mmCIF file of C-alpha atoms in Angstrom:
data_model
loop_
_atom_site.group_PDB
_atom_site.id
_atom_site.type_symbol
_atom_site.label_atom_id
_atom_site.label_comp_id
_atom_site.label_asym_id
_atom_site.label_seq_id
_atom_site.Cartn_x
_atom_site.Cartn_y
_atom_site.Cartn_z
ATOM 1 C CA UNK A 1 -35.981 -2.434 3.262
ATOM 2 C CA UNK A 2 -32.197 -2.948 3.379
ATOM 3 C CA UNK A 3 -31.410 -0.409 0.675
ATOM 4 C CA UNK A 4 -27.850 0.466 1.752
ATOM 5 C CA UNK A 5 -26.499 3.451 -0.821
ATOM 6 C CA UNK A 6 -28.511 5.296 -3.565
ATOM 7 C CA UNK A 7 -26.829 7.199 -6.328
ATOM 8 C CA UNK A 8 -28.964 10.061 -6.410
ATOM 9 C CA UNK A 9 -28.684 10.193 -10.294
ATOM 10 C CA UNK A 10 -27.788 8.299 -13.369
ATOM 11 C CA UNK A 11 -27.526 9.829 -17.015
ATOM 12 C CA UNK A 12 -30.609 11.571 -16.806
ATOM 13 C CA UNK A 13 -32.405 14.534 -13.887
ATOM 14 C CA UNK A 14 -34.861 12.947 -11.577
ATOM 15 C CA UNK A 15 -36.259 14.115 -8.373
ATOM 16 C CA UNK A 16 -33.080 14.757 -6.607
ATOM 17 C CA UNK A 17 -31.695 16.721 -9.100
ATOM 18 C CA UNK A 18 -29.369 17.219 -12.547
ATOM 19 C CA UNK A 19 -27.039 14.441 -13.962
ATOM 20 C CA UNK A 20 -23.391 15.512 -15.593
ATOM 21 C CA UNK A 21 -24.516 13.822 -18.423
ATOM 22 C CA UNK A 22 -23.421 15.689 -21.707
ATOM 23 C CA UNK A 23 -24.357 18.327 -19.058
ATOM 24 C CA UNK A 24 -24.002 22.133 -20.642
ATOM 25 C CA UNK A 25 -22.272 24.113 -18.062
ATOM 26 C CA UNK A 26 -25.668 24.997 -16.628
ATOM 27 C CA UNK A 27 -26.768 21.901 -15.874
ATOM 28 C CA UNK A 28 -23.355 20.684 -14.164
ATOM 29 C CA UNK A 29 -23.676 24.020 -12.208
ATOM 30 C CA UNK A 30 -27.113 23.200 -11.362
ATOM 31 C CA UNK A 31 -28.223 22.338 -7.350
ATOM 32 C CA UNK A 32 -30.181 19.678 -5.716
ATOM 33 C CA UNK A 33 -33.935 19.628 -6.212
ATOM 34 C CA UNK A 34 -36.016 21.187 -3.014
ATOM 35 C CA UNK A 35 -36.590 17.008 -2.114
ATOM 36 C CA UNK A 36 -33.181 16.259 -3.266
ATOM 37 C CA UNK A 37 -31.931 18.336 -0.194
ATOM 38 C CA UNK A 38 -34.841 16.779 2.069
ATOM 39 C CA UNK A 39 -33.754 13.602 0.883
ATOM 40 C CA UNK A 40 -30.099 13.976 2.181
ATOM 41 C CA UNK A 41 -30.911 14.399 6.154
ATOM 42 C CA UNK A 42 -33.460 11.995 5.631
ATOM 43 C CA UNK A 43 -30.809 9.056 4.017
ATOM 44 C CA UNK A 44 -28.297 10.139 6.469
ATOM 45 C CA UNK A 45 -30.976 9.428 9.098
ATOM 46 C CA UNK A 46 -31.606 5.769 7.633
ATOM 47 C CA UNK A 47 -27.797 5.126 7.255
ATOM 48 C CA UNK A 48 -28.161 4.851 3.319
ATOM 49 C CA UNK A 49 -24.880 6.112 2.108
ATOM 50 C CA UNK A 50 -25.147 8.983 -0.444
ATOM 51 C CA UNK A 51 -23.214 8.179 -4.024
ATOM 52 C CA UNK A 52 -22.474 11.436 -6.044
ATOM 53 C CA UNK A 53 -20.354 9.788 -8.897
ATOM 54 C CA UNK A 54 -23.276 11.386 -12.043
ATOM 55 C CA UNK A 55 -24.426 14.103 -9.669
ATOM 56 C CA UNK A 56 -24.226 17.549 -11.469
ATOM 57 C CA UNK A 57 -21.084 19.993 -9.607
ATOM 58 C CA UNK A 58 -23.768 21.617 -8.253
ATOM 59 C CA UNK A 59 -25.364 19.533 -6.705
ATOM 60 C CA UNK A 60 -22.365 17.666 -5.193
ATOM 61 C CA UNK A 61 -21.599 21.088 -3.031
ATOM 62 C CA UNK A 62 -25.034 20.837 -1.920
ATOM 63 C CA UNK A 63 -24.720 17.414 -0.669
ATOM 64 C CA UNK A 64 -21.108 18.011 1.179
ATOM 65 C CA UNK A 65 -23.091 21.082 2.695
ATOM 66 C CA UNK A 66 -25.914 19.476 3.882
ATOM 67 C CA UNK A 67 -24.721 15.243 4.714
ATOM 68 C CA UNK A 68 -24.098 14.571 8.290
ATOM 69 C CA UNK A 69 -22.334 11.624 7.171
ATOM 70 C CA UNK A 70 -19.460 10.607 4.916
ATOM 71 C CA UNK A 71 -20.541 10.212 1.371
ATOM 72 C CA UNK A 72 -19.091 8.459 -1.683
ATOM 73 C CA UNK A 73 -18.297 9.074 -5.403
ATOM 74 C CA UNK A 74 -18.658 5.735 -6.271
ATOM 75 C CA UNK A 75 -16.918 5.631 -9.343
ATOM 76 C CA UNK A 76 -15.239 9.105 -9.637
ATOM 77 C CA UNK A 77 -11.390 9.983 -10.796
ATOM 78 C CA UNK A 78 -9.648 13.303 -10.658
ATOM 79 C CA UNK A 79 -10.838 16.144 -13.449
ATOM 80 C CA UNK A 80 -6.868 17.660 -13.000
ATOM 81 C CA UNK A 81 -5.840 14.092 -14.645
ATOM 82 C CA UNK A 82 -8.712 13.542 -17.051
ATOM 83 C CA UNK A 83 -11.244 16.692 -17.970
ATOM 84 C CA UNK A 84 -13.906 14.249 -18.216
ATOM 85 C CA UNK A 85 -16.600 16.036 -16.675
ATOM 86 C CA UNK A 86 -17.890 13.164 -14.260
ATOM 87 C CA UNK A 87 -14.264 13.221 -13.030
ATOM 88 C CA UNK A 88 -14.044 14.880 -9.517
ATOM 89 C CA UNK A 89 -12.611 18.753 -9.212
ATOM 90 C CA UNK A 90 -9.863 19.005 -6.957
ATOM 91 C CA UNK A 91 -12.135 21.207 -4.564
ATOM 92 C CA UNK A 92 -14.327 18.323 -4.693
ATOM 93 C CA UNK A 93 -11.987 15.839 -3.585
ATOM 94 C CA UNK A 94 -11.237 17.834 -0.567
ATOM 95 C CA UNK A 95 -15.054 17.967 0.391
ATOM 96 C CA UNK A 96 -15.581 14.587 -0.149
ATOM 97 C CA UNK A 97 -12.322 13.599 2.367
ATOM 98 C CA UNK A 98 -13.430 16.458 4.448
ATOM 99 C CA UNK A 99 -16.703 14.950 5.341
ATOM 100 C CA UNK A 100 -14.945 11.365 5.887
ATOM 101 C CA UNK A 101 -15.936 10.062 2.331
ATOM 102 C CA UNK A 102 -14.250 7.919 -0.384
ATOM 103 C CA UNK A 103 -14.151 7.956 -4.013
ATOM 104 C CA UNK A 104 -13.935 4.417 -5.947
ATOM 105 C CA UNK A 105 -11.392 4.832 -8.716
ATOM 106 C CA UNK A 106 -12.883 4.293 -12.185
ATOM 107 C CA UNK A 107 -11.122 1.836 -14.589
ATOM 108 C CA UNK A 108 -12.753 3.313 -17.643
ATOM 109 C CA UNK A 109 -10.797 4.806 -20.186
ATOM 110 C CA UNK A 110 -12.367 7.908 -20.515
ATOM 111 C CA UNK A 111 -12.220 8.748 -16.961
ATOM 112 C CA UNK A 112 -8.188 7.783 -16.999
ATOM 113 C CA UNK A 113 -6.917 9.555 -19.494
ATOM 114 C CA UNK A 114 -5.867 13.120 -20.441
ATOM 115 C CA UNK A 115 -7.690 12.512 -23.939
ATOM 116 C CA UNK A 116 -10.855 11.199 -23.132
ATOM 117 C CA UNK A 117 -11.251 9.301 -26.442
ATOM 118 C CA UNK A 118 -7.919 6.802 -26.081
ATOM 119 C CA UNK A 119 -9.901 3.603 -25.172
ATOM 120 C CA UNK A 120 -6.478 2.211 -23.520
ATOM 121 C CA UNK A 121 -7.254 1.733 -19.443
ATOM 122 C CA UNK A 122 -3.782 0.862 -18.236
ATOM 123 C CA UNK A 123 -2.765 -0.151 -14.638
ATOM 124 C CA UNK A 124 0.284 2.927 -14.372
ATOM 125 C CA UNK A 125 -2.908 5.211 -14.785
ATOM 126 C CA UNK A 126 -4.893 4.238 -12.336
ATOM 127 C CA UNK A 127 -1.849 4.475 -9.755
ATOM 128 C CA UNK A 128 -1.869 7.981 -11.022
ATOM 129 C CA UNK A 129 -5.114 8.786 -10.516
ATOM 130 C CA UNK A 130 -5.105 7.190 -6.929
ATOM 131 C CA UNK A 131 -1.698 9.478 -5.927
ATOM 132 C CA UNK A 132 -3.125 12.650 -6.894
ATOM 133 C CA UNK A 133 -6.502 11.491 -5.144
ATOM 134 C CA UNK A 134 -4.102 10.466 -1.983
ATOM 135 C CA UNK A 135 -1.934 14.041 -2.421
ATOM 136 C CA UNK A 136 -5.349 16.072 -2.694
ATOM 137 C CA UNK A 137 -7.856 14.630 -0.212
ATOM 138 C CA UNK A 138 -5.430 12.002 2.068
ATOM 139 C CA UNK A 139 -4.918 8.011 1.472
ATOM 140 C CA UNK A 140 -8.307 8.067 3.594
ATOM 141 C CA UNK A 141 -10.810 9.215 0.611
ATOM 142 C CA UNK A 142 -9.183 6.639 -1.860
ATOM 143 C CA UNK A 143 -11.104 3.362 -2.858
ATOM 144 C CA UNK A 144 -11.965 1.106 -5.983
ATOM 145 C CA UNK A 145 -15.074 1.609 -7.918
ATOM 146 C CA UNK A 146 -14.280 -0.282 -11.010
ATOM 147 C CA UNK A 147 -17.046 0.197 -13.055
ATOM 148 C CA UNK A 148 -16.710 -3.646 -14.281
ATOM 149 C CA UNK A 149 -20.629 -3.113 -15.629
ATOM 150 C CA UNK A 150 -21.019 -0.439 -17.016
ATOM 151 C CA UNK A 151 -17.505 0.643 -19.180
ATOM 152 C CA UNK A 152 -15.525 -0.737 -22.235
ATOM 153 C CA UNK A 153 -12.171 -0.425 -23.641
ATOM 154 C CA UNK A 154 -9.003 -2.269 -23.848
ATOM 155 C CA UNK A 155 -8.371 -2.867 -20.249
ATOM 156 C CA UNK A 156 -4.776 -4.125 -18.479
ATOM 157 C CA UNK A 157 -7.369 -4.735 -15.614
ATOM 158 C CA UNK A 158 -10.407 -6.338 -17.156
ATOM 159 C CA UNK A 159 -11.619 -8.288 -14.592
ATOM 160 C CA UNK A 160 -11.687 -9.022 -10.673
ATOM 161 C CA UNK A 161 -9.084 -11.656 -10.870
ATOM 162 C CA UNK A 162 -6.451 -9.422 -12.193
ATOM 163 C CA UNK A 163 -6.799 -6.827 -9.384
ATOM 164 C CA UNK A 164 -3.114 -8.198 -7.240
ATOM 165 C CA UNK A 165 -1.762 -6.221 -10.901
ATOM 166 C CA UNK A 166 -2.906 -3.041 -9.354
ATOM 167 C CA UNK A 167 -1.660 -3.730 -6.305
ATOM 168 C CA UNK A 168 1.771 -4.693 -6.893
ATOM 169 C CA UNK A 169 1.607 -1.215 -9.386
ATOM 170 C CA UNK A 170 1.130 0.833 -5.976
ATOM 171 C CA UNK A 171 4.050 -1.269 -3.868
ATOM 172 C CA UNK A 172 5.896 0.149 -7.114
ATOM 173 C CA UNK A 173 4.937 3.457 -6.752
ATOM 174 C CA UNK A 174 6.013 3.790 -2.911
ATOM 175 C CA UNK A 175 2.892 2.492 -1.380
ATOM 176 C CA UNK A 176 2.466 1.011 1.725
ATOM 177 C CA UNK A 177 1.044 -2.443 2.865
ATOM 178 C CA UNK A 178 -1.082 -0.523 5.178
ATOM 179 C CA UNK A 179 -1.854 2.441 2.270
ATOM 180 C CA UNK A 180 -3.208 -0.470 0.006
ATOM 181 C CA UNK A 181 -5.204 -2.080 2.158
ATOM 182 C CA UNK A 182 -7.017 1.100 3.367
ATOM 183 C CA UNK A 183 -7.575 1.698 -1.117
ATOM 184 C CA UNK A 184 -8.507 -1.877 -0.983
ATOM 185 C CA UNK A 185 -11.105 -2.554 1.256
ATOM 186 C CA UNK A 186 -10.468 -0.362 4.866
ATOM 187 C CA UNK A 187 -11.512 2.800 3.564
ATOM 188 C CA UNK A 188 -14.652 1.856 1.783
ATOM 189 C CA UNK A 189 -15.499 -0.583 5.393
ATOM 190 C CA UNK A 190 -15.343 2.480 7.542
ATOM 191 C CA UNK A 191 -17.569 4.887 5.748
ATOM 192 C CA UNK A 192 -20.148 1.672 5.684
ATOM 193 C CA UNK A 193 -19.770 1.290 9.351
ATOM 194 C CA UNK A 194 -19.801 5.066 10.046
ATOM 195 C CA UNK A 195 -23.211 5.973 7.946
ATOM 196 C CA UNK A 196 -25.232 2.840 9.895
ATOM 197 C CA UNK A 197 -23.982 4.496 13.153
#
């Protein structure tokens, strides 16, 4: 029916399995459901891209155990930066680039900062945030997830039409042309194109 990516959960458990939602360390520990790990070979099958970006820890090794394909953390930052528990573990960044995947950097404030209460999203951040993802998993697993809808804050970036600010931040920070465009666009492209295959 054209669906083309499914997160397999939001804030709350559903068939596939346990959100990291306020999750208590035994939910975030907790796996896919018996049809959340049917579900996997049959998305990769259909070329629906799997999103683990609320997906308990758990859960997330099952699906880099069990995808065929490159899958995405939508809108996912690095845990070592921000302890935010939606944040992606350094282990987990290398499964996710392992299998070919990309994680969309989060603009929230929460997910940017080492205190996760500072409401400040600032552009130097984010560059952070995207080196340690590039020095962890490779400038392959790096993309933009935004999170425009669904965060709030006091934001450098607030909107679409500011996005060149981020940009020019990474020329700053020593990356290349080539490096951007592969966070801007190339990387997220690819693992489209490869999950149709």
């Amino acid at each position: 029916m054209g669906v083309r990516l499914i997160s397999l959960t939001w804030n709350a458990a559903n068939c596939f399995g346990l959100s990291k939602f306020k999750g208590t360390p035994a939910v975030m520990s907790a796996r896919l459901s018996n049809f959340g790990r049917e579900a996997i070979g049959a998305m990769n099958d259909m070329g629906i891209i799997i999103d683990v970006s609320h997906l308990s820890d758990g859960g997330f090794m099952d699906v880099a155990k069990l995808s065929r394909k490159p899958f995405v953390a939508s809108h996912s930052n690095c845990r070592s930066l921000s302890p935010h528990q939606r944040n992606m573990t350094d282990e987990m960044i290398k499964l996710l680039a392992e299998a070919g995947g990309v994680a969309g950097i989060n603009f929230g404030p929460e997910f940017l900062n080492e205190d996760i209460q500072l409401k400040d999203s600032r552009i130097a951040r984010m560059s952070e945030h995207i080196q340690h993802m590039k020095k962890v998993g490779g400038i392959e697993c790096v993309g933009l997830g935004s999170d425009f809808d669904g965060i709030s804050g006091n934001f450098e970036l607030s909107d679409i039409s500011k996005m060149g600010l981020l940009f020019d931040q990474l020329s700053k920070d020593g990356f290349t042309e080539d490096e951007i465009e592969k966070i801007a666009y190339k990387n997220a492209l690819r693992v489209i194109k490869d999950s149709c295959k």
